[in-house]
Coordinates of N, CA and C in Angstrom, one line a residue:
X1 N 101.0 8.9 3.4 CA 102.3 9.3 3.9 C 102.6 10.7 3.4
X2 N 102.2 11.1 2.2 CA 102.5 12.4 1.7 C 101.7 13.5 2.5
X3 N 100.5 13.1 2.9 CA 99.8 14.1 3.7 C 100.5 14.3 5.1
X4 N 101.1 13.3 5.6 CA 101.8 13.4 6.9 C 103.0 14.3 6.7
X5 N 103.7 14.1 5.6 CA 104.9 14.9 5.4 C 104.5 16.4 5.2
X6 N 103.4 16.6 4.4 CA 102.9 18.0 4.1 C 102.4 18.6 5.4
X7 N 101.7 17.8 6.2 CA 101.1 18.3 7.5 C 102.2 18.7 8.5
X8 N 103.3 17.9 8.5 CA 104.4 18.2 9.4 C 105.1 19.5 8.9
X9 N 105.2 19.7 7.6 CA 105.8 20.9 7.1 C 104.9 22.1 7.4
X10 N 103.6 21.9 7.3 CA 102.7 23.0 7.6 C 102.8 23.4 9.1
X11 N 102.9 22.4 9.9 CA 103.0 22.6 11.4 C 104.3 23.4 11.7
X12 N 105.4 23.0 11.0 CA 106.7 23.8 11.2 C 106.5 25.2 10.8
X13 N 105.9 25.4 9.6 CA 105.7 26.8 9.1 C 104.8 27.6 10.1
X14 N 103.7 27.0 10.5 CA 102.9 27.7 11.5 C 103.6 28.0 12.8
X15 N 104.4 27.0 13.3 CA 105.2 27.2 14.5 C 106.2 28.3 14.3
X16 N 106.9 28.3 13.2 CA 107.9 29.4 12.9 C 107.2 30.8 12.9
X17 N 106.1 30.8 12.2 CA 105.3 32.1 12.1 C 104.9 32.6 13.5
X18 N 104.4 31.6 14.3 CA 104.0 32.0 15.7 C 105.1 32.5 16.5
X19 N 106.3 31.9 16.4 CA 107.5 32.3 17.2 C 107.9 33.7 16.7
X20 N 107.9 33.9 15.4 CA 108.3 35.2 14.8 C 107.3 36.3 15.3
X21 N 106.0 36.0 15.2 CA 105.0 37.0 15.7 C 105.1 37.3 17.1
X22 N 105.3 36.3 18.0 CA 105.5 36.5 19.4 C 106.7 37.3 19.7
X23 N 107.8 37.1 18.9 CA 109.0 37.9 19.1 C 108.8 39.3 18.8
X24 N 108.1 39.6 17.7 CA 107.8 41.0 17.3 C 106.9 41.6 18.4
X25 N 105.9 40.9 18.9 CA 105.0 41.5 19.8 C 105.7 41.8 21.2
X26 N 106.7 40.9 21.5 CA 107.3 41.1 22.8 C 108.6 41.9 22.7
X27 N 109.0 42.3 21.5 CA 110.2 43.2 21.3 C 110.0 44.4 22.2
X28 N 111.1 44.9 22.8 CA 111.0 46.2 23.6 C 110.3 47.3 22.8
X29 N 109.4 47.9 23.5 CA 108.6 49.0 22.9 C 109.3 50.3 22.8
X30 N 108.6 51.3 22.6 CA 109.1 52.7 22.4 C 109.9 53.2 23.6
X31 N 109.6 52.7 24.8 CA 110.4 53.2 26.0 C 111.8 52.9 25.8
X32 N 112.1 51.7 25.2 CA 113.5 51.4 25.0 C 114.1 52.0 23.8
X33 N 113.3 52.1 22.7 CA 113.8 52.6 21.5 C 114.0 54.1 21.6
X34 N 113.4 54.8 22.5 CA 113.5 56.2 22.7 C 114.6 56.7 23.6
X35 N 115.4 55.8 24.1 CA 116.5 56.2 25.1 C 117.6 56.9 24.3
X36 N 118.3 57.7 25.0 CA 119.6 58.3 24.5 C 120.6 57.1 24.6
X37 N 121.2 56.8 23.5 CA 122.2 55.7 23.5 C 123.6 56.2 23.1
X38 N 124.6 55.4 23.3 CA 125.9 55.7 22.9 C 126.4 54.5 22.1
X39 N 127.3 54.8 21.1 CA 128.0 53.9 20.3 C 129.4 54.3 20.3
X40 N 130.3 53.4 20.8 CA 130.1 52.1 21.3 C 129.6 52.2 22.7
X41 N 129.3 51.0 23.3 CA 128.7 50.9 24.7 C 129.8 50.6 25.7
X42 N 131.0 50.3 25.2 CA 132.1 50.0 26.1 C 133.5 50.4 25.4
X43 N 134.4 50.7 26.3 CA 135.8 51.1 25.8 C 136.8 50.6 26.9
X44 N 138.0 50.7 26.6 CA 139.1 50.3 27.5 C 139.7 51.6 28.2
X45 N 139.9 51.4 29.5 CA 140.6 52.5 30.3 C 141.9 52.8 29.6
X46 N 142.2 54.1 29.5 CA 143.5 54.5 28.9 C 143.4 54.7 27.4
X47 N 142.4 54.2 26.8 CA 142.2 54.3 25.3 C 141.5 55.6 24.9
X48 N 141.6 56.0 23.7 CA 140.8 57.1 23.1 C 139.6 56.5 22.4
X49 N 138.5 57.2 22.4 CA 137.3 56.6 21.8 C 136.5 57.7 21.1
X50 N 135.9 57.3 20.0 CA 134.9 58.2 19.4 C 133.5 57.7 19.8
X51 N 132.9 58.6 20.6 CA 131.6 58.2 21.2 C 130.5 59.0 20.6
X52 N 129.5 58.3 20.0 CA 128.4 58.9 19.3 C 127.1 58.8 20.2
X53 N 126.5 59.9 20.4 CA 125.2 60.0 21.2 C 124.1 60.1 20.2
X54 N 123.1 59.2 20.4 CA 121.9 59.2 19.5 C 120.8 59.7 20.4
X55 N 120.2 60.9 20.1 CA 119.2 61.5 21.0 C 117.9 61.6 20.2
X56 N 116.8 60.9 20.7 CA 115.6 60.9 19.9 C 114.8 62.2 20.0
X57 N 113.9 62.4 19.0 CA 112.9 63.4 19.0 C 111.6 62.8 19.5
X58 N 111.3 63.1 20.7 CA 110.1 62.5 21.3 C 108.8 63.3 21.2
X59 N 108.9 64.6 21.0 CA 107.8 65.5 21.0 C 107.3 65.8 19.6
X60 N 106.1 65.4 19.3 CA 105.5 65.7 17.9 C 105.3 67.2 17.8
X61 N 105.5 67.8 16.6 CA 105.2 69.1 16.4 C 106.3 70.1 16.8
X62 N 107.4 69.7 17.3 CA 108.5 70.6 17.7 C 109.8 69.9 17.5
X63 N 110.8 70.6 17.3 CA 112.2 70.0 17.1 C 113.1 70.4 18.2
X64 N 114.1 69.6 18.4 CA 115.2 69.9 19.4 C 116.0 71.0 18.9
X65 N 116.2 72.0 19.7 CA 117.0 73.2 19.4 C 118.4 73.0 19.9
X66 N 118.6 72.3 21.1 CA 119.9 72.3 21.8 C 120.0 71.0 22.5
X67 N 121.2 70.4 22.5 CA 121.5 69.2 23.2 C 122.8 69.4 24.0
X68 N 122.8 69.3 25.3 CA 124.0 69.4 26.1 C 124.4 68.1 26.7
X69 N 125.6 67.7 26.5 CA 126.2 66.4 27.0 C 127.1 66.8 28.1
X70 N 126.8 66.4 29.4 CA 127.6 66.8 30.5 C 128.5 65.6 30.9
X71 N 129.8 65.8 30.9 CA 130.8 64.8 31.2 C 130.8 64.6 32.7
X72 N 131.2 63.4 33.2 CA 131.2 63.1 34.6 C 132.3 63.9 35.3
X73 N 131.9 64.6 36.4 CA 132.8 65.5 37.1 C 133.8 64.7 37.9
X74 N 133.4 63.5 38.4 CA 134.3 62.7 39.2 C 135.3 61.8 38.5
X75 N 135.3 61.8 37.1 CA 136.2 61.1 36.3 C 136.6 61.9 35.1
X76 N 137.4 63.0 35.3 CA 137.7 63.9 34.2 C 138.5 63.2 33.0
X77 N 138.1 63.6 31.8 CA 138.7 63.1 30.6 C 139.6 64.3 30.1
X78 N 140.9 64.0 29.9 CA 141.8 65.0 29.6 C 141.5 65.8 28.3
X79 N 141.1 65.0 27.2 CA 140.9 65.7 25.9 C 139.6 65.2 25.4
X80 N 138.7 66.2 25.0 CA 137.4 66.0 24.4 C 137.2 66.9 23.2
X81 N 136.9 66.3 22.1 CA 136.8 67.1 20.9 C 135.5 66.8 20.2
X82 N 134.6 67.8 20.1 CA 133.3 67.5 19.4 C 133.6 67.4 17.9
X83 N 132.9 66.4 17.3 CA 133.1 66.1 15.9 C 132.0 66.9 15.1
X84 N 132.4 67.2 13.9 CA 131.5 68.0 13.0 C 130.2 67.2 12.7
X85 N 129.1 67.8 12.8 CA 127.8 67.2 12.5 C 126.9 68.2 11.7
X86 N 126.4 67.8 10.6 CA 125.5 68.6 9.8 C 124.4 69.2 10.6
X87 N 124.2 70.5 10.5 CA 123.1 71.2 11.2 C 123.3 71.5 12.6
X88 N 124.4 71.2 13.2 CA 124.7 71.4 14.6 C 126.0 72.1 14.8
X89 N 126.1 73.1 15.8 CA 127.3 73.8 16.1 C 127.6 73.5 17.6
X90 N 128.8 73.1 17.9 CA 129.1 72.8 19.3 C 129.7 74.0 20.0
X91 N 129.4 74.0 21.3 CA 130.0 75.0 22.3 C 130.6 74.2 23.4
X92 N 131.8 74.5 23.9 CA 132.5 73.7 24.9 C 132.6 74.5 26.2
X93 N 132.2 73.9 27.3 CA 132.4 74.4 28.6 C 133.5 73.7 29.3
X94 N 134.4 74.4 30.1 CA 135.5 73.7 30.7 C 135.7 74.2 32.1
X95 N 136.6 73.5 32.8 CA 137.0 73.8 34.2 C 138.4 73.5 34.4
X96 N 139.0 74.2 35.4 CA 140.4 73.9 35.7 C 140.5 73.0 36.9
X97 N 141.3 72.0 36.7 CA 141.5 70.9 37.8 C 142.6 71.4 38.8
X98 N 142.4 70.9 40.0 CA 143.4 71.2 41.0 C 144.7 70.4 40.7
X99 N 144.5 69.1 40.2 CA 145.6 68.3 39.9 C 145.5 67.8 38.4
X100 N 146.5 68.1 37.6 CA 146.4 67.8 36.1 C 146.2 66.3 35.9
X101 N 145.7 65.9 34.8 CA 145.5 64.5 34.4 C 146.3 64.3 33.1
X102 N 146.7 63.0 32.9 CA 147.5 62.7 31.7 C 146.6 62.8 30.5
X103 N 147.1 63.4 29.4 CA 146.3 63.5 28.2 C 146.9 62.6 27.1
X104 N 146.3 62.7 25.9 CA 146.8 61.9 24.7 C 148.0 62.7 24.1
X105 N 147.9 64.0 24.1 CA 148.9 64.8 23.5 C 149.8 65.6 24.5
X106 N 149.6 65.3 25.8 CA 150.3 66.0 26.8 C 150.4 65.2 28.1
X107 N 151.4 65.3 28.8 CA 151.5 64.5 30.0 C 150.7 65.1 31.2
X108 N 150.4 66.4 31.1 CA 149.6 67.0 32.1 C 148.6 68.0 31.6
X109 N 147.3 67.7 31.7 CA 146.2 68.6 31.2 C 145.5 69.1 32.5
X110 N 145.4 70.4 32.6 CA 144.8 71.0 33.8 C 143.4 71.6 33.5
X111 N 143.1 71.9 32.3 CA 141.8 72.4 31.9 C 141.1 71.3 31.1
X112 N 139.9 70.8 31.6 CA 139.2 69.8 31.0 C 137.7 70.2 30.6
X113 N 137.1 69.5 29.7 CA 135.8 69.8 29.2 C 134.8 69.3 30.3
X114 N 133.8 70.1 30.6 CA 132.7 69.7 31.5 C 131.5 69.4 30.8
X115 N 131.3 70.1 29.6 CA 130.1 69.8 28.8 C 130.3 70.3 27.4
X116 N 129.6 69.7 26.5 CA 129.6 70.1 25.1 C 128.1 70.3 24.8
X117 N 127.7 71.5 24.3 CA 126.4 71.9 24.0 C 126.3 72.1 22.5
X118 N 125.5 71.3 21.8 CA 125.2 71.4 20.4 C 124.0 72.3 20.2
X119 N 124.1 73.3 19.3 CA 122.9 74.1 19.0 C 122.6 73.9 17.5
X120 N 121.3 73.7 17.3 CA 120.8 73.5 15.9 C 121.0 74.8 15.1
X121 N 121.6 74.6 14.0 CA 121.9 75.8 13.1 C 121.4 75.4 11.7
X122 N 120.2 75.7 11.3 CA 119.7 75.3 10.0 C 119.2 73.9 10.0
X123 N 119.2 73.3 8.8 CA 118.7 72.0 8.6 C 119.6 70.9 9.1
X124 N 119.1 69.9 9.7 CA 119.9 68.8 10.1 C 119.2 67.5 9.5
X125 N 119.9 66.4 9.6 CA 119.4 65.1 9.1 C 118.1 64.8 9.9
X126 N 117.1 64.2 9.3 CA 115.9 63.8 10.0 C 116.2 62.6 10.9
X127 N 115.3 62.4 11.9 CA 115.5 61.3 12.9 C 116.2 61.8 14.1
X128 N 116.7 60.8 14.9 CA 117.4 61.2 16.1 C 118.7 62.0 15.8
X129 N 119.1 62.9 16.7 CA 120.3 63.7 16.5 C 121.5 62.7 16.8
X130 N 122.5 62.6 16.0 CA 123.6 61.8 16.2 C 124.9 62.7 16.3
X131 N 125.3 62.9 17.6 CA 126.3 63.8 17.9 C 127.5 63.0 18.5
X132 N 128.7 63.4 18.0 CA 129.9 62.6 18.4 C 131.0 63.4 19.1
X133 N 131.6 62.8 20.0 CA 132.8 63.3 20.7 C 133.9 62.3 20.6
X134 N 135.1 62.9 20.2 CA 136.3 62.0 20.4 C 137.0 62.4 21.7
X135 N 137.4 61.4 22.5 CA 137.9 61.7 23.8 C 138.8 60.7 24.3
X136 N 139.7 61.1 25.2 CA 140.6 60.2 25.8 C 141.7 60.9 26.6
X137 N 142.5 60.2 27.2 CA 142.4 58.8 27.5 C 141.3 58.5 28.5
X138 N 140.6 57.4 28.3 CA 139.5 57.0 29.3 C 140.1 56.8 30.7
X139 N 139.4 57.4 31.7 CA 139.9 57.3 33.0 C 139.8 55.9 33.6
X140 N 140.4 55.8 34.8 CA 140.4 54.5 35.6 C 139.1 54.4 36.3
X141 N 138.0 54.1 35.7 CA 136.7 53.9 36.3 C 136.0 52.7 35.6
X142 N 135.0 52.2 36.3 CA 134.3 51.1 35.7 C 133.2 51.5 34.7
X143 N 132.7 52.8 34.9 CA 131.6 53.2 34.1 C 131.6 54.8 34.1
X144 N 131.2 55.3 32.9 CA 131.0 56.8 32.8 C 129.6 57.0 32.5
X145 N 128.9 57.9 33.3 CA 127.5 58.3 33.0 C 127.5 59.7 32.6
X146 N 126.8 59.9 31.5 CA 126.7 61.2 30.8 C 125.3 61.8 31.0
X147 N 125.1 62.9 31.6 CA 123.8 63.5 31.7 C 123.6 64.3 30.4
X148 N 122.4 64.1 29.8 CA 122.1 64.8 28.5 C 120.9 65.7 28.8
X149 N 121.0 66.9 28.4 CA 119.9 67.9 28.6 C 119.4 68.3 27.2
X150 N 118.2 68.0 26.9 CA 117.6 68.2 25.5 C 116.6 69.4 25.6
X151 N 116.8 70.4 24.8 CA 115.8 71.5 24.8 C 115.2 71.6 23.5
X152 N 113.8 71.6 23.5 CA 113.0 71.7 22.3 C 112.7 73.2 22.0
X153 N 112.3 73.4 20.7 CA 112.0 74.8 20.2 C 110.9 75.4 21.0
X154 N 109.9 74.6 21.6 CA 108.8 75.2 22.4 C 109.2 75.4 23.8
X155 N 110.5 75.3 24.2 CA 111.0 75.5 25.5 C 111.0 74.3 26.5
X156 N 110.4 73.2 26.1 CA 110.4 72.0 26.9 C 111.9 71.5 27.1
X157 N 112.2 71.2 28.3 CA 113.5 70.6 28.6 C 113.4 69.2 29.1
X158 N 114.1 68.3 28.5 CA 114.1 66.9 29.0 C 115.5 66.5 29.4
X159 N 115.6 66.1 30.7 CA 116.9 65.7 31.3 C 117.0 64.2 31.3
X160 N 118.0 63.7 30.5 CA 118.3 62.3 30.5 C 119.4 62.1 31.6
X161 N 118.9 61.9 32.8 CA 119.8 61.8 33.9 C 119.5 60.7 34.9
X162 N 118.5 59.9 34.7 CA 118.1 58.9 35.7 C 118.9 57.7 35.5
X163 N 119.0 56.9 36.6 CA 119.6 55.6 36.6 C 118.6 54.6 36.0
X164 N 117.4 54.8 36.3 CA 116.3 53.9 35.7 C 115.1 54.8 35.3
X165 N 114.2 54.2 34.6 CA 113.0 55.0 34.3 C 113.0 55.4 32.8
X166 N 112.1 56.3 32.4 CA 112.0 56.7 31.0 C 113.0 57.6 30.5
X167 N 113.8 58.3 31.3 CA 114.8 59.2 30.9 C 116.2 58.8 31.4
X168 N 116.6 57.6 31.1 CA 117.9 57.1 31.6 C 119.1 57.9 31.0
X169 N 120.1 58.1 31.8 CA 121.3 58.7 31.3 C 122.1 57.6 30.6
X170 N 122.7 58.0 29.4 CA 123.6 57.0 28.7 C 124.8 56.7 29.5
X171 N 125.3 55.5 29.4 CA 126.5 55.1 30.1 C 127.5 54.4 29.1
X172 N 128.8 54.5 29.5 CA 129.8 53.8 28.8 C 130.6 53.0 29.8
X173 N 130.6 51.7 29.5 CA 131.3 50.7 30.4 C 132.8 50.8 30.1
X174 N 133.6 50.9 31.1 CA 135.1 50.9 30.8 C 135.7 49.6 31.3
X175 N 136.3 48.9 30.4 CA 137.0 47.7 30.7 C 138.5 48.0 31.1
X176 N 139.1 47.1 31.8 CA 140.5 47.3 32.2 C 141.4 47.5 30.9
X177 N 142.4 48.2 31.1 CA 143.4 48.5 30.0 C 143.8 47.2 29.4
X178 N 144.1 47.1 28.1 CA 144.6 45.9 27.4 C 146.0 45.6 28.0
X179 N 146.3 44.3 28.2 CA 147.6 43.9 28.6 C 148.6 44.4 27.6
X180 N 149.7 45.1 28.1 CA 150.7 45.6 27.2 C 150.4 46.9 26.6
X181 N 149.3 47.6 27.0 CA 149.0 48.9 26.5 C 150.1 49.8 26.7
X182 N 150.3 50.8 25.8 CA 151.4 51.7 25.8 C 151.3 52.8 26.9
X183 N 150.2 52.9 27.6 CA 150.1 53.9 28.6 C 149.1 55.0 28.3
X184 N 148.7 55.9 29.2 CA 147.7 56.9 29.0 C 148.0 57.9 28.0
X185 N 149.3 58.2 27.6 CA 149.5 59.2 26.7 C 149.6 58.7 25.2
X186 N 149.4 57.4 25.0 CA 149.5 56.8 23.7 C 148.2 57.0 23.0
X187 N 148.2 57.1 21.6 CA 147.0 57.2 20.9 C 146.2 55.9 21.0
X188 N 144.9 56.0 21.2 CA 144.0 54.8 21.3 C 143.3 54.5 20.0
X189 N 142.2 53.8 20.1 CA 141.4 53.3 18.9 C 140.6 54.3 18.3

């Protein structure tokens, strides 16, 4: 009876080990791990959000010198502020709208950010670049897609702009505004 108990225990250990090994072997490979990602992945329409972009270093032997995040032209965001990041300096490009949009700090904003370009200045943290934008209020859209243009020191340019494939553009899903939300000019999360 003792050997049956011990044999059953061994079988469970072997089965658990096999499931764990299979999970590790089937875990998404580097194609998924190397995507440009955003944190968070969703926000509410009308809210403010701090959106962090994580941009991988894919090329051995060279570093990223510049990262441009292009905001969606068809869903302007009234206020966009690059956050301070060690080793990176932001530059903001903007455009004037024909019709103003509601902002967080103003009822009508007519000049909006079209892109933020971070340029490497000195040493930065190792690993993927983690660059953040505070923005809002989020527009009335189901999803925002951000094109990211990464330029390496050797001149190679990688465009993260595809809907599918190895260089997918990062997206932010927008949920409907929370019931009883104070409106587009209120401070969000």
